[in-house]
Amino acid sequence: MIRIVIAEDQRLLLGALASLLDLEEDMQVVGTAGNGKDAVKLVKLHRPDICIMDIEMPMMNGLEAA
C-alpha cells in the first residue's frame, strides 16, 4: 500500500486528486493539507511514502516545506 499526503491550496483540485488516488487499490491518501505548514505536520504524523505538494501555497510554500 502506497501512503500519500497531498498539499494543495485550491480545494477543488485537492479534493479531486485525493478522490482519484483513493480509487486505486494500492494507494491510500492518509492526509490532505491546504498549506505547506500543515503539510509538514501531516508528513511528520503519518510518515507517508509520497507527498504530492503544490509549489505556491500560503504560510509556507512547497519548496520550503520540502
Short mmCIF file of C-alpha atoms in Angstrom, two decimals:
data_model
loop_
_atom_site.label_atom_id
_atom_site.label_comp_id
_atom_site.label_asym_id
_atom_site.label_seq_id
_atom_site.Cartn_x
_atom_site.Cartn_y
_atom_site.Cartn_z
CA MET A 1 0.00 0.00 0.00
CA ILE A 2 1.40 3.39 -1.02
CA ARG A 3 0.54 6.01 1.59
CA ILE A 4 0.16 9.57 0.27
CA VAL A 5 -0.13 13.09 1.69
CA ILE A 6 -1.38 15.80 -0.68
CA ALA A 7 -0.78 19.53 -0.18
CA GLU A 8 -2.69 21.93 -2.43
CA ASP A 9 -4.29 25.28 -1.63
CA GLN A 10 -7.01 25.01 -4.29
CA ARG A 11 -9.71 22.97 -2.55
CA LEU A 12 -11.38 21.67 -5.73
CA LEU A 13 -8.12 20.29 -7.10
CA LEU A 14 -7.15 18.88 -3.70
CA GLY A 15 -10.44 17.03 -3.34
CA ALA A 16 -10.43 15.72 -6.90
CA LEU A 17 -6.86 14.45 -6.70
CA ALA A 18 -7.44 12.80 -3.32
CA SER A 19 -10.62 11.10 -4.58
CA LEU A 20 -8.95 9.80 -7.73
CA LEU A 21 -5.95 8.41 -5.87
CA ASP A 22 -8.16 6.75 -3.26
CA LEU A 23 -9.86 4.79 -6.07
CA GLU A 24 -6.61 2.93 -6.70
CA GLU A 25 -6.37 -0.39 -4.84
CA ASP A 26 -2.72 0.04 -3.92
CA MET A 27 -2.87 3.71 -2.85
CA GLN A 28 -4.27 5.41 0.24
CA VAL A 29 -4.43 9.16 0.87
CA VAL A 30 -3.61 9.47 4.58
CA GLY A 31 -3.80 13.27 4.75
CA THR A 32 -4.56 16.46 2.87
CA ALA A 33 -3.36 19.98 3.62
CA GLY A 34 -4.19 23.42 2.27
CA ASN A 35 -0.79 24.96 3.04
CA GLY A 36 2.84 23.99 3.50
CA LYS A 37 2.83 24.33 7.27
CA ASP A 38 0.02 21.79 7.67
CA ALA A 39 1.67 19.52 5.12
CA VAL A 40 4.84 19.32 7.21
CA LYS A 41 2.75 18.40 10.27
CA LEU A 42 0.93 15.66 8.35
CA VAL A 43 4.15 14.20 6.97
CA LYS A 44 5.63 14.02 10.47
CA LEU A 45 2.45 12.44 11.82
CA HIS A 46 1.68 9.89 9.09
CA ARG A 47 5.14 9.20 7.57
CA PRO A 48 3.75 8.70 4.03
CA ASP A 49 5.63 7.09 1.17
CA ILE A 50 4.88 10.08 -1.08
CA CYS A 51 3.92 13.71 -0.56
CA ILE A 52 2.41 15.45 -3.58
CA MET A 53 2.88 19.16 -3.00
CA ASP A 54 1.95 22.37 -4.78
CA ILE A 55 4.83 24.86 -5.03
CA GLU A 56 2.82 28.05 -4.41
CA MET A 57 0.83 27.82 -1.16
CA PRO A 58 0.10 30.16 1.75
CA MET A 59 2.03 30.21 5.06
CA MET A 60 4.89 28.06 3.72
CA ASN A 61 5.39 27.29 0.05
CA GLY A 62 6.04 23.80 -1.27
CA LEU A 63 9.78 24.33 -1.71
CA GLU A 64 10.20 25.49 1.88
CA ALA A 65 8.11 22.60 3.16
CA ALA A 66 10.10 20.03 1.18
#
